[in-house]
PDB file of C-alpha atoms and ligand atoms in Angstrom:
ATOM      1  CA  MET M1322     -21.339  84.859 -38.603  1.00 67.00           C
ATOM      2  CA  ALA M1323     -17.710  84.479 -39.311  1.00 70.00           C
ATOM      3  CA  LYS M1324     -16.904  81.716 -41.816  1.00 79.00           C
ATOM      4  CA  ASN M1325     -13.849  80.470 -39.943  1.00 88.00           C
ATOM      5  CA  PRO M1326     -14.557  81.390 -36.206  1.00 92.00           C
ATOM      6  CA  GLU M1327     -10.967  80.408 -35.054  1.00 94.00           C
ATOM      7  CA  LYS M1328      -9.857  83.677 -36.719  1.00 95.00           C
ATOM      8  CA  LEU M1329     -11.658  85.627 -34.418  1.00 97.00           C
ATOM      9  CA  TRP M1330      -9.000  85.167 -31.772  1.00 98.00           C
ATOM     10  CA  LYS M1331      -7.052  88.246 -32.380  1.00 97.00           C
ATOM     11  CA  THR M1332      -4.691  87.363 -29.722  1.00 98.00           C
ATOM     12  CA  PRO M1333      -4.325  83.699 -28.682  1.00 97.00           C
ATOM     13  CA  PRO M1334      -5.959  82.881 -25.420  1.00 98.00           C
ATOM     14  CA  GLU M1335      -2.808  81.538 -23.961  1.00 98.00           C
ATOM     15  CA  GLU M1336      -1.434  84.979 -24.342  1.00 98.00           C
ATOM     16  CA  ALA M1337      -4.503  87.117 -23.589  1.00 98.00           C
ATOM     17  CA  LEU M1338      -5.251  85.367 -20.511  1.00 98.00           C
ATOM     18  CA  ARG M1339      -1.979  84.556 -18.913  1.00 98.00           C
ATOM     19  CA  TRP M1340      -1.515  86.415 -15.643  1.00 98.00           C
ATOM     20  CA  VAL M1341       0.906  89.191 -15.655  1.00 98.00           C
ATOM     21  CA  ARG M1342       2.356  89.793 -12.180  1.00 97.00           C
ATOM     22  CA  GLY M1343       1.107  93.124 -10.833  1.00 96.00           C
ATOM     23  CA  THR M1344      -1.906  93.335 -12.805  1.00 98.00           C
ATOM     24  CA  ASP M1345      -4.820  94.977 -10.742  1.00 98.00           C
ATOM     25  CA  LEU M1346      -7.457  92.288 -10.186  1.00 98.00           C
ATOM     26  CA  THR M1347      -9.868  94.613  -9.054  1.00 97.00           C
ATOM     27  CA  ALA M1348      -9.839  96.361 -12.398  1.00 97.00           C
ATOM     28  CA  LEU M1349     -10.898  92.984 -14.378  1.00 98.00           C
ATOM     29  CA  ASP M1350     -13.909  93.740 -16.510  1.00 98.00           C
ATOM     30  CA  HIS M1351     -15.849  90.455 -15.691  1.00 98.00           C
ATOM     31  CA  SER M1352     -17.881  90.725 -18.888  1.00 98.00           C
ATOM     32  CA  SER M1353     -14.992  91.168 -21.319  1.00 98.00           C
ATOM     33  CA  THR M1354     -13.769  88.535 -23.737  1.00 98.00           C
ATOM     34  CA  PRO M1355     -10.017  88.872 -23.785  1.00 98.00           C
ATOM     35  CA  GLY M1356      -8.377  88.142 -27.211  1.00 98.00           C
ATOM     36  CA  TRP M1357     -11.753  87.146 -28.876  1.00 98.00           C
ATOM     37  CA  ALA M1358     -13.412  89.462 -31.395  1.00 97.00           C
ATOM     38  CA  GLY M1359     -16.505  87.421 -32.157  1.00 96.00           C
ATOM     39  CA  LYS M1360     -19.853  87.024 -31.015  1.00 96.00           C
ATOM     40  CA  ARG M1361     -21.698  84.655 -28.807  1.00 97.00           C
ATOM     41  CA  ALA M1362     -22.840  82.581 -31.552  1.00 97.00           C
ATOM     42  CA  ASP M1363     -19.209  82.525 -33.215  1.00 97.00           C
ATOM     43  CA  GLY M1364     -17.999  81.458 -29.850  1.00 97.00           C
ATOM     44  CA  GLU M1365     -20.482  78.612 -29.666  1.00 97.00           C
ATOM     45  CA  ARG M1366     -19.689  77.400 -32.968  1.00 97.00           C
ATOM     46  CA  LEU M1367     -15.936  77.215 -32.404  1.00 97.00           C
ATOM     47  CA  LEU M1368     -16.679  75.282 -29.271  1.00 97.00           C
ATOM     48  CA  ALA M1369     -18.659  72.636 -30.945  1.00 96.00           C
ATOM     49  CA  ALA M1370     -16.030  72.562 -33.825  1.00 96.00           C
ATOM     50  CA  ARG M1371     -13.200  72.000 -31.171  1.00 97.00           C
ATOM     51  CA  ALA M1372     -14.904  69.073 -29.650  1.00 97.00           C
ATOM     52  CA  PRO M1373     -13.492  66.268 -32.081  1.00 98.00           C
ATOM     53  CA  GLU M1374      -9.796  67.673 -31.795  1.00 97.00           C
ATOM     54  CA  LEU M1375      -9.851  67.917 -28.026  1.00 98.00           C
ATOM     55  CA  ALA M1376     -11.320  64.423 -27.909  1.00 98.00           C
ATOM     56  CA  ASP M1377      -8.676  63.244 -30.186  1.00 98.00           C
ATOM     57  CA  LEU M1378      -5.604  64.981 -28.390  1.00 98.00           C
ATOM     58  CA  GLN M1379      -7.097  63.498 -25.035  1.00 98.00           C
ATOM     59  CA  GLU M1380      -7.235  59.943 -26.531  1.00 98.00           C
ATOM     60  CA  GLN M1381      -3.710  60.293 -27.803  1.00 98.00           C
ATOM     61  CA  LEU M1382      -2.559  61.123 -24.344  1.00 98.00           C
ATOM     62  CA  PHE M1383      -4.485  58.229 -22.985  1.00 98.00           C
ATOM     63  CA  ALA M1384      -2.903  55.998 -25.537  1.00 98.00           C
ATOM     64  CA  HIS M1385       0.716  57.156 -24.809  1.00 97.00           C
ATOM     65  CA  GLY M1386      -0.074  56.348 -21.021  1.00 97.00           C
ATOM     66  CA  ARG M1387      -1.070  52.845 -22.003  1.00 95.00           C
ATOM     67  CA  THR M1388       2.284  52.264 -23.977  1.00 94.00           C
ATOM     68  CA  GLY M1389       4.652  53.425 -21.497  1.00 94.00           C
ATOM     69  CA  GLY M1390       4.401  57.380 -21.761  1.00 96.00           C
ATOM     70  CA  ASP M1391       4.788  59.314 -18.656  1.00 97.00           C
ATOM     71  CA  ARG M1392       2.772  62.464 -19.805  1.00 98.00           C
ATOM     72  CA  SER M1393      -0.317  63.780 -18.015  1.00 98.00           C
ATOM     73  CA  VAL M1394      -2.271  67.057 -18.084  1.00 98.00           C
ATOM     74  CA  LEU M1395      -3.583  68.676 -14.863  1.00 98.00           C
ATOM     75  CA  LEU M1396      -6.518  71.294 -15.281  1.00 98.00           C
ATOM     76  CA  VAL M1397      -6.746  73.315 -11.884  1.00 98.00           C
ATOM     77  CA  LEU M1398      -9.866  75.224 -11.562  1.00 98.00           C
ATOM     78  CA  GLN M1399     -10.060  78.087  -9.105  1.00 98.00           C
ATOM     79  CA  GLY M1400     -12.959  80.274  -8.318  1.00 97.00           C
ATOM     80  CA  LEU M1401     -15.506  81.382  -5.687  1.00 94.00           C
ATOM     81  CA  ASP M1402     -18.907  80.013  -5.704  1.00 89.00           C
ATOM     82  CA  THR M1403     -20.838  80.596  -8.842  1.00 94.00           C
ATOM     83  CA  ALA M1404     -17.715  81.403 -10.797  1.00 96.00           C
ATOM     84  CA  GLY M1405     -18.378  78.465 -13.030  1.00 97.00           C
ATOM     85  CA  LYS M1406     -16.252  75.791 -12.179  1.00 97.00           C
ATOM     86  CA  GLY M1407     -19.004  72.985 -12.540  1.00 97.00           C
ATOM     87  CA  GLY M1408     -19.855  74.245 -15.857  1.00 97.00           C
ATOM     88  CA  ILE M1409     -16.353  74.169 -17.146  1.00 98.00           C
ATOM     89  CA  VAL M1410     -16.253  70.492 -16.139  1.00 98.00           C
ATOM     90  CA  ARG M1411     -19.692  69.757 -17.582  1.00 97.00           C
ATOM     91  CA  HIS M1412     -19.131  71.528 -20.998  1.00 97.00           C
ATOM     92  CA  VAL M1413     -15.348  71.528 -21.526  1.00 97.00           C
ATOM     93  CA  VAL M1414     -13.987  68.280 -19.766  1.00 98.00           C
ATOM     94  CA  GLY M1415     -17.240  66.668 -20.919  1.00 97.00           C
ATOM     95  CA  MET M1416     -16.212  66.753 -24.409  1.00 98.00           C
ATOM     96  CA  VAL M1417     -13.726  64.046 -23.788  1.00 98.00           C
ATOM     97  CA  ASP M1418     -13.900  60.486 -22.836  1.00 98.00           C
ATOM     98  CA  PRO M1419     -14.450  60.198 -19.234  1.00 98.00           C
ATOM     99  CA  GLN M1420     -12.495  57.072 -19.090  1.00 98.00           C
ATOM    100  CA  GLY M1421      -9.339  59.119 -19.368  1.00 98.00           C
ATOM    101  CA  VAL M1422     -10.330  61.782 -16.811  1.00 98.00           C
ATOM    102  CA  GLN M1423      -9.492  61.879 -13.116  1.00 98.00           C
ATOM    103  CA  HIS M1424     -11.846  64.522 -11.585  1.00 98.00           C
ATOM    104  CA  ARG M1425     -11.502  65.457  -7.910  1.00 98.00           C
ATOM    105  CA  GLY M1426     -13.115  68.281  -6.065  1.00 98.00           C
ATOM    106  CA  PHE M1427     -11.470  69.725  -2.865  1.00 98.00           C
ATOM    107  CA  GLY M1428     -13.840  70.643   0.082  1.00 97.00           C
ATOM    108  CA  VAL M1429     -13.275  71.148   3.634  1.00 97.00           C
ATOM    109  CA  PRO M1430     -10.465  68.717   4.630  1.00 98.00           C
ATOM    110  CA  THR M1431     -11.924  65.391   6.247  1.00 98.00           C
ATOM    111  CA  ALA M1432     -10.914  64.235   9.725  1.00 98.00           C
ATOM    112  CA  GLU M1433      -8.613  61.725   7.934  1.00 98.00           C
ATOM    113  CA  GLU M1434      -7.102  64.547   5.570  1.00 98.00           C
ATOM    114  CA  GLN M1435      -6.369  66.760   8.556  1.00 97.00           C
ATOM    115  CA  GLN M1436      -4.141  64.180   9.996  1.00 98.00           C
ATOM    116  CA  HIS M1437      -1.790  64.874   7.121  1.00 98.00           C
ATOM    117  CA  GLY M1438      -0.087  67.906   5.723  1.00 97.00           C
ATOM    118  CA  TYR M1439      -2.212  69.842   3.380  1.00 98.00           C
ATOM    119  CA  LEU M1440      -0.430  68.355   0.108  1.00 98.00           C
ATOM    120  CA  TRP M1441      -1.276  64.876   1.145  1.00 98.00           C
ATOM    121  CA  ARG M1442      -4.691  64.593  -0.546  1.00 98.00           C
ATOM    122  CA  ILE M1443      -3.525  66.644  -3.389  1.00 98.00           C
ATOM    123  CA  ARG M1444      -0.530  64.261  -4.089  1.00 98.00           C
ATOM    124  CA  ASN M1445      -3.010  61.246  -4.026  1.00 98.00           C
ATOM    125  CA  ALA M1446      -5.180  62.888  -6.545  1.00 98.00           C
ATOM    126  CA  LEU M1447      -2.563  63.887  -9.099  1.00 98.00           C
ATOM    127  CA  PRO M1448      -3.244  62.370 -12.683  1.00 98.00           C
ATOM    128  CA  ARG M1449      -1.530  59.056 -13.376  1.00 98.00           C
ATOM    129  CA  PRO M1450       0.361  58.837 -16.942  1.00 98.00           C
ATOM    130  CA  GLY M1451      -1.938  59.113 -19.640  1.00 98.00           C
ATOM    131  CA  TYR M1452      -4.987  60.929 -17.686  1.00 98.00           C
ATOM    132  CA  LEU M1453      -6.370  64.547 -17.683  1.00 98.00           C
ATOM    133  CA  GLY M1454      -6.548  65.443 -14.140  1.00 98.00           C
ATOM    134  CA  VAL M1455      -9.140  67.945 -12.952  1.00 98.00           C
ATOM    135  CA  PHE M1456      -8.872  69.890  -9.632  1.00 98.00           C
ATOM    136  CA  ASP M1457     -12.232  71.513  -8.783  1.00 98.00           C
ATOM    137  CA  ARG M1458     -10.473  73.853  -6.064  1.00 98.00           C
ATOM    138  CA  SER M1459      -6.981  72.920  -5.148  1.00 98.00           C
ATOM    139  CA  HIS M1460      -3.920  73.297  -3.023  1.00 98.00           C
ATOM    140  CA  HIS M1461      -4.314  76.924  -3.671  1.00 98.00           C
ATOM    141  CA  GLU M1462      -7.169  76.949  -1.103  1.00 98.00           C
ATOM    142  CA  GLN M1463      -4.334  77.130   1.356  1.00 98.00           C
ATOM    143  CA  VAL M1464      -3.489  80.816   0.390  1.00 98.00           C
ATOM    144  CA  LEU M1465      -7.393  81.541  -0.120  1.00 98.00           C
ATOM    145  CA  VAL M1466     -10.177  80.198   2.323  1.00 98.00           C
ATOM    146  CA  VAL M1467      -7.357  79.370   4.919  1.00 98.00           C
ATOM    147  CA  ARG M1468      -6.014  83.104   4.744  1.00 98.00           C
ATOM    148  CA  VAL M1469      -9.447  84.736   4.674  1.00 98.00           C
ATOM    149  CA  ASN M1470     -11.000  82.773   7.361  1.00 97.00           C
ATOM    150  CA  ARG M1471      -7.772  82.697   9.427  1.00 97.00           C
ATOM    151  CA  LEU M1472      -7.550  78.950   9.892  1.00 97.00           C
ATOM    152  CA  GLU M1473      -3.904  79.225  10.296  1.00 97.00           C
ATOM    153  CA  PRO M1474      -1.437  81.890  11.558  1.00 98.00           C
ATOM    154  CA  VAL M1475      -0.113  84.454   9.135  1.00 97.00           C
ATOM    155  CA  LYS M1476       3.453  83.132   9.443  1.00 97.00           C
ATOM    156  CA  THR M1477       2.169  79.532   8.489  1.00 97.00           C
ATOM    157  CA  TRP M1478       0.126  80.334   5.391  1.00 97.00           C
ATOM    158  CA  ARG M1479       2.879  82.687   4.196  1.00 98.00           C
ATOM    159  CA  LYS M1480       5.071  79.852   3.721  1.00 98.00           C
ATOM    160  CA  HIS M1481       2.653  78.128   1.375  1.00 98.00           C
ATOM    161  CA  PHE M1482       3.413  80.250  -1.618  1.00 98.00           C
ATOM    162  CA  ARG M1483       6.978  78.931  -1.752  1.00 98.00           C
ATOM    163  CA  GLU M1484       5.821  75.367  -1.015  1.00 98.00           C
ATOM    164  CA  LEU M1485       3.165  75.500  -3.813  1.00 98.00           C
ATOM    165  CA  ASN M1486       5.719  76.652  -6.226  1.00 98.00           C
ATOM    166  CA  ASP M1487       8.097  73.946  -5.279  1.00 98.00           C
ATOM    167  CA  PHE M1488       5.314  71.232  -5.275  1.00 98.00           C
ATOM    168  CA  GLU M1489       4.330  72.104  -8.791  1.00 98.00           C
ATOM    169  CA  ALA M1490       7.988  72.434 -10.009  1.00 98.00           C
ATOM    170  CA  GLU M1491       8.155  69.052  -8.920  1.00 98.00           C
ATOM    171  CA  VAL M1492       4.857  67.789 -10.616  1.00 98.00           C
ATOM    172  CA  ALA M1493       5.921  69.263 -13.758  1.00 98.00           C
ATOM    173  CA  ALA M1494       9.221  67.661 -13.664  1.00 98.00           C
ATOM    174  CA  SER M1495       7.598  64.303 -13.399  1.00 98.00           C
ATOM    175  CA  GLY M1496       5.734  64.755 -16.733  1.00 98.00           C
ATOM    176  CA  THR M1497       2.617  66.458 -15.904  1.00 98.00           C
ATOM    177  CA  LEU M1498       1.509  69.678 -17.783  1.00 98.00           C
ATOM    178  CA  ILE M1499      -0.287  72.174 -15.439  1.00 98.00           C
ATOM    179  CA  VAL M1500      -2.868  74.488 -16.518  1.00 98.00           C
ATOM    180  CA  LYS M1501      -4.086  76.779 -13.902  1.00 98.00           C
ATOM    181  CA  VAL M1502      -7.463  78.680 -14.595  1.00 98.00           C
ATOM    182  CA  ALA M1503      -8.966  81.120 -12.214  1.00 98.00           C
ATOM    183  CA  LEU M1504     -12.559  82.083 -13.071  1.00 98.00           C
ATOM    184  CA  PHE M1505     -14.070  85.455 -11.985  1.00 98.00           C
ATOM    185  CA  VAL M1506     -17.468  86.974 -12.107  1.00 98.00           C
ATOM    186  CA  SER M1507     -18.720  90.233 -10.782  1.00 97.00           C
ATOM    187  CA  ALA M1508     -20.382  90.759  -7.571  1.00 95.00           C
ATOM    188  CA  ASP M1509     -23.686  91.590  -9.438  1.00 97.00           C
ATOM    189  CA  GLU M1510     -23.247  88.345 -11.577  1.00 97.00           C
ATOM    190  CA  GLN M1511     -22.531  86.528  -8.527  1.00 95.00           C
ATOM    191  CA  LYS M1512     -25.848  87.878  -6.742  1.00 95.00           C
ATOM    192  CA  GLU M1513     -27.860  86.990  -9.877  1.00 96.00           C
ATOM    193  CA  ARG M1514     -26.510  83.327 -10.038  1.00 95.00           C
ATOM    194  CA  LEU M1515     -27.136  82.802  -6.368  1.00 94.00           C
ATOM    195  CA  ALA M1516     -30.899  84.258  -6.567  1.00 94.00           C
ATOM    196  CA  GLU M1517     -31.482  81.782  -9.504  1.00 94.00           C
ATOM    197  CA  ARG M1518     -30.394  79.004  -7.136  1.00 94.00           C
ATOM    198  CA  LEU M1519     -32.820  80.292  -4.560  1.00 95.00           C
ATOM    199  CA  GLU M1520     -35.655  80.639  -7.269  1.00 94.00           C
ATOM    200  CA  ARG M1521     -35.352  77.470  -9.027  1.00 94.00           C
ATOM    201  CA  PRO M1522     -36.212  74.260  -7.094  1.00 95.00           C
ATOM    202  CA  ASP M1523     -33.885  72.332  -9.482  1.00 94.00           C
ATOM    203  CA  LYS M1524     -30.833  74.496  -8.353  1.00 93.00           C
ATOM    204  CA  HIS M1525     -31.717  74.462  -4.597  1.00 94.00           C
ATOM    205  CA  TRP M1526     -29.247  71.713  -4.219  1.00 92.00           C
ATOM    206  CA  LYS M1527     -26.374  73.933  -5.385  1.00 90.00           C
ATOM    207  CA  TYR M1528     -27.214  76.722  -2.856  1.00 92.00           C
ATOM    208  CA  ASP M1529     -25.239  76.822   0.325  1.00 91.00           C
ATOM    209  CA  PRO M1530     -26.273  79.349   2.944  1.00 93.00           C
ATOM    210  CA  GLY M1531     -22.483  79.635   3.532  1.00 90.00           C
ATOM    211  CA  ASP M1532     -22.024  81.206   0.139  1.00 90.00           C
ATOM    212  CA  ILE M1533     -23.565  84.400   1.475  1.00 92.00           C
ATOM    213  CA  ASP M1534     -20.574  84.449   4.089  1.00 89.00           C
ATOM    214  CA  VAL M1535     -18.152  84.131   1.438  1.00 90.00           C
ATOM    215  CA  ARG M1536     -19.934  86.913  -0.607  1.00 92.00           C
ATOM    216  CA  SER M1537     -19.466  89.214   2.512  1.00 93.00           C
ATOM    217  CA  LYS M1538     -15.546  88.490   2.352  1.00 96.00           C
ATOM    218  CA  LEU M1539     -15.335  89.383  -1.199  1.00 96.00           C
ATOM    219  CA  PRO M1540     -12.816  92.097  -0.678  1.00 96.00           C
ATOM    220  CA  GLU M1541     -10.680  89.948   1.468  1.00 97.00           C
ATOM    221  CA  TYR M1542     -10.879  87.088  -1.181  1.00 97.00           C
ATOM    222  CA  LEU M1543      -9.822  89.359  -3.972  1.00 97.00           C
ATOM    223  CA  VAL M1544      -6.598  90.435  -1.749  1.00 98.00           C
ATOM    224  CA  ALA M1545      -6.036  86.781  -1.182  1.00 98.00           C
ATOM    225  CA  TYR M1546      -6.521  86.026  -5.075  1.00 98.00           C
ATOM    226  CA  GLN M1547      -4.128  88.852  -6.168  1.00 98.00           C
ATOM    227  CA  GLU M1548      -1.411  87.572  -4.160  1.00 98.00           C
ATOM    228  CA  MET M1549      -1.910  84.026  -4.974  1.00 98.00           C
ATOM    229  CA  LEU M1550      -1.847  84.996  -8.823  1.00 98.00           C
ATOM    230  CA  ASP M1551       1.159  87.144  -8.178  1.00 98.00           C
ATOM    231  CA  ARG M1552       3.127  84.776  -6.164  1.00 98.00           C
ATOM    232  CA  THR M1553       2.147  81.429  -7.707  1.00 98.00           C
ATOM    233  CA  SER M1554       2.115  82.008 -11.405  1.00 98.00           C
ATOM    234  CA  THR M1555       5.283  80.678 -12.499  1.00 98.00           C
ATOM    235  CA  ALA M1556       6.769  79.428 -16.039  1.00 97.00           C
ATOM    236  CA  VAL M1557       5.929  75.751 -15.410  1.00 97.00           C
ATOM    237  CA  ALA M1558       2.434  76.405 -13.942  1.00 98.00           C
ATOM    238  CA  PRO M1559       1.265  79.795 -15.173  1.00 98.00           C
ATOM    239  CA  TRP M1560      -2.200  81.139 -14.037  1.00 98.00           C
ATOM    240  CA  TYR M1561      -4.634  82.114 -16.809  1.00 98.00           C
ATOM    241  CA  VAL M1562      -7.298  84.533 -15.445  1.00 98.00           C
ATOM    242  CA  VAL M1563     -10.645  84.076 -17.039  1.00 98.00           C
ATOM    243  CA  PRO M1564     -13.603  86.774 -16.902  1.00 98.00           C
ATOM    244  CA  ALA M1565     -16.422  84.445 -16.458  1.00 98.00           C
ATOM    245  CA  ASN M1566     -19.826  86.706 -16.674  1.00 98.00           C
ATOM    246  CA  ARG M1567     -20.311  85.332 -19.874  1.00 98.00           C
ATOM    247  CA  LYS M1568     -20.346  81.584 -19.742  1.00 98.00           C
ATOM    248  CA  TRP M1569     -19.938  80.859 -23.201  1.00 98.00           C
ATOM    249  CA  TYR M1570     -16.757  82.747 -23.341  1.00 98.00           C
ATOM    250  CA  ALA M1571     -15.315  81.077 -20.234  1.00 98.00           C
ATOM    251  CA  ARG M1572     -16.129  77.589 -21.614  1.00 98.00           C
ATOM    252  CA  LEU M1573     -14.461  78.556 -25.106  1.00 98.00           C
ATOM    253  CA  ALA M1574     -11.406  80.022 -23.542  1.00 98.00           C
ATOM    254  CA  VAL M1575     -10.823  77.065 -21.192  1.00 98.00           C
ATOM    255  CA  THR M1576     -11.403  74.676 -24.167  1.00 98.00           C
ATOM    256  CA  GLU M1577      -8.775  76.635 -26.086  1.00 98.00           C
ATOM    257  CA  LEU M1578      -6.350  76.524 -23.096  1.00 98.00           C
ATOM    258  CA  LEU M1579      -6.812  72.842 -22.936  1.00 98.00           C
ATOM    259  CA  THR M1580      -6.546  72.082 -26.324  1.00 98.00           C
ATOM    260  CA  ASP M1581      -3.438  74.221 -26.709  1.00 98.00           C
ATOM    261  CA  ALA M1582      -1.813  72.364 -23.744  1.00 98.00           C
ATOM    262  CA  LEU M1583      -2.506  68.985 -25.266  1.00 98.00           C
ATOM    263  CA  ARG M1584      -1.420  69.952 -28.637  1.00 98.00           C
ATOM    264  CA  SER M1585       2.059  71.314 -27.152  1.00 98.00           C
ATOM    265  CA  LEU M1586       2.686  67.794 -25.936  1.00 98.00           C
ATOM    266  CA  ASP M1587       2.922  66.944 -29.584  1.00 97.00           C
ATOM    267  CA  LEU M1588       2.182  63.109 -28.917  1.00 97.00           C
ATOM    268  CA  GLY M1589       0.534  61.782 -31.980  1.00 97.00           C
ATOM    269  CA  TRP M1590      -0.631  58.275 -31.989  1.00 97.00           C
ATOM    270  CA  PRO M1591       1.890  55.915 -30.608  1.00 96.00           C
ATOM    271  CA  ALA M1592       3.431  53.485 -32.869  1.00 94.00           C
ATOM    272  CA  ALA M1593       2.185  49.940 -32.955  1.00 93.00           C
ATOM    273  CA  THR M1594       4.058  47.570 -30.884  1.00 90.00           C
ATOM    274  CA  PHE M1595       3.403  44.728 -33.225  1.00 94.00           C
ATOM    275  CA  ASP M1596       4.186  43.888 -37.049  1.00 97.00           C
ATOM    276  CA  VAL M1597       1.018  45.620 -38.553  1.00 97.00           C
ATOM    277  CA  GLU M1598       1.357  43.860 -41.965  1.00 97.00           C
ATOM    278  CA  ALA M1599       2.193  40.368 -40.354  1.00 97.00           C
ATOM    279  CA  GLU M1600      -1.179  40.886 -38.225  1.00 97.00           C
ATOM    280  CA  LYS M1601      -3.100  41.789 -41.019  1.00 97.00           C
ATOM    281  CA  ALA M1602      -2.147  38.711 -42.989  1.00 97.00           C
ATOM    282  CA  ARG M1603      -2.849  36.588 -39.778  1.00 97.00           C
ATOM    283  CA  LEU M1604      -6.324  38.157 -39.744  1.00 97.00           C
ATOM    284  CA  ALA M1605      -7.094  37.464 -43.341  1.00 97.00           C
ATOM    285  CA  ALA M1606      -6.103  33.804 -42.823  1.00 97.00           C
ATOM    286  CA  SER M1607      -8.065  33.226 -39.720  1.00 95.00           C
TER     287      SER M1607
HETATM  288  P1  ATP Z  61     -18.017  74.479  -5.037  1.00 92.13           P
HETATM  289  O1  ATP Z  61     -16.588  74.073  -5.063  1.00 92.13           O
HETATM  290  O2  ATP Z  61     -18.949  74.554  -6.207  1.00 92.13           O
HETATM  291  O3  ATP Z  61     -18.509  75.465  -3.789  1.00 92.13           O
HETATM  292  P2  ATP Z  61     -19.273  72.610  -3.268  1.00 92.13           P
HETATM  293  O4  ATP Z  61     -19.873  73.563  -2.600  1.00 92.13           O
HETATM  294  O5  ATP Z  61     -20.001  71.208  -3.520  1.00 92.13           O
HETATM  295  O6  ATP Z  61     -18.429  73.009  -4.455  1.00 92.13           O
HETATM  296  P3  ATP Z  61     -17.633  71.455  -1.039  1.00 92.13           P
HETATM  297  O7  ATP Z  61     -17.430  70.120  -1.088  1.00 92.13           O
HETATM  298  O8  ATP Z  61     -18.933  72.050  -0.239  1.00 92.13           O
HETATM  299  O9  ATP Z  61     -17.850  71.911  -2.599  1.00 92.13           O
HETATM  300  O10 ATP Z  61     -16.503  72.191  -0.698  1.00 92.13           O
HETATM  301  C1  ATP Z  61     -16.160  73.630  -1.005  1.00 92.13           C
HETATM  302  C2  ATP Z  61     -15.533  74.227   0.325  1.00 92.13           C
HETATM  303  O11 ATP Z  61     -14.499  73.609   0.931  1.00 92.13           O
HETATM  304  C3  ATP Z  61     -15.392  75.777   0.021  1.00 92.13           C
HETATM  305  O12 ATP Z  61     -16.117  76.658   0.633  1.00 92.13           O
HETATM  306  C4  ATP Z  61     -13.945  75.742   0.044  1.00 92.13           C
HETATM  307  O13 ATP Z  61     -13.389  77.108   0.653  1.00 92.13           O
HETATM  308  C5  ATP Z  61     -13.603  74.797   1.150  1.00 92.13           C
HETATM  309  N1  ATP Z  61     -12.322  74.299   1.367  1.00 92.13           N
HETATM  310  C6  ATP Z  61     -11.598  73.829   0.121  1.00 92.13           C
HETATM  311  N2  ATP Z  61     -10.323  73.751   0.462  1.00 92.13           N
HETATM  312  C7  ATP Z  61     -10.004  73.743   1.969  1.00 92.13           C
HETATM  313  C8  ATP Z  61      -9.160  73.924   2.780  1.00 92.13           C
HETATM  314  N3  ATP Z  61      -7.991  73.454   2.324  1.00 92.13           N
HETATM  315  N4  ATP Z  61      -9.443  74.316   4.066  1.00 92.13           N
HETATM  316  C9  ATP Z  61     -10.706  74.824   4.278  1.00 92.13           C
HETATM  317  N5  ATP Z  61     -11.681  74.804   3.611  1.00 92.13           N
HETATM  318  C10 ATP Z  61     -11.493  74.310   2.365  1.00 92.13           C
END
């Protein structure tokens, strides 16, 4: 086992996973571990070692929000069923104080949501200053499920690429750092994960018969994902594509991406808004 597992990142994940326009998504090796030269045990050790830093960085973000700061972070998770979005929320986001997290899952729009434009529910869920927002699925479904299931005419959903980019540019300009992660498992791995959901009574609640329909449309989804990645990976909101057959790698990679994003804000702890020495004296005298 390596002494300092951090060194096993041969290419930093934010570089190794950043989507390069035109890369062939169908050629992705879902079991690969881009940038990482270590074994599973090293990866799990680094993940555990990162927890206190990640928690501190998130607390600094929260503290700044409480003292007038306008920064926030938005982690966008996309992926088909069984890609492991829930596991990322539990194992990565779960390492920080839940009081500072605004988590929101986006399913089929409700009757109320349908009365508004598709960005309405998204805007309402954006993280407030100081918060780590987590979107489990997102506005990008508008060029994924909407496209594949032909829920809108082609000329309507085609316009969304531009709208999504304009929207994210606006969100970024308001102080939100956007980290977009797309998780991909292979068709075989997806089959195994669905089979497990059927085998285990404790996983039946996760099984949705509709998942098989999505599975049968995998090639169409890949075309939609390819174009989404190519057209909505921008300088202010790049996509990171994470091969997710190995759950430990996906969780480590997203932990690193999130830690790097929070570090890049370079917040530190906010300065006291009171005279520390005077308060110490008052406390001593009390
Ligand atoms: P998971 O994301 O893990 O599947 P879930 O099954 O609990 O979670 P649901 O509330 O059932 O989540 O919603 C997920 C479903 O909602 C997906 O099938 C997704 O394609 C669909 N969905 C999300 N956004 C839209 C949208 N804008 N239009 C139509 N369907 C959408």
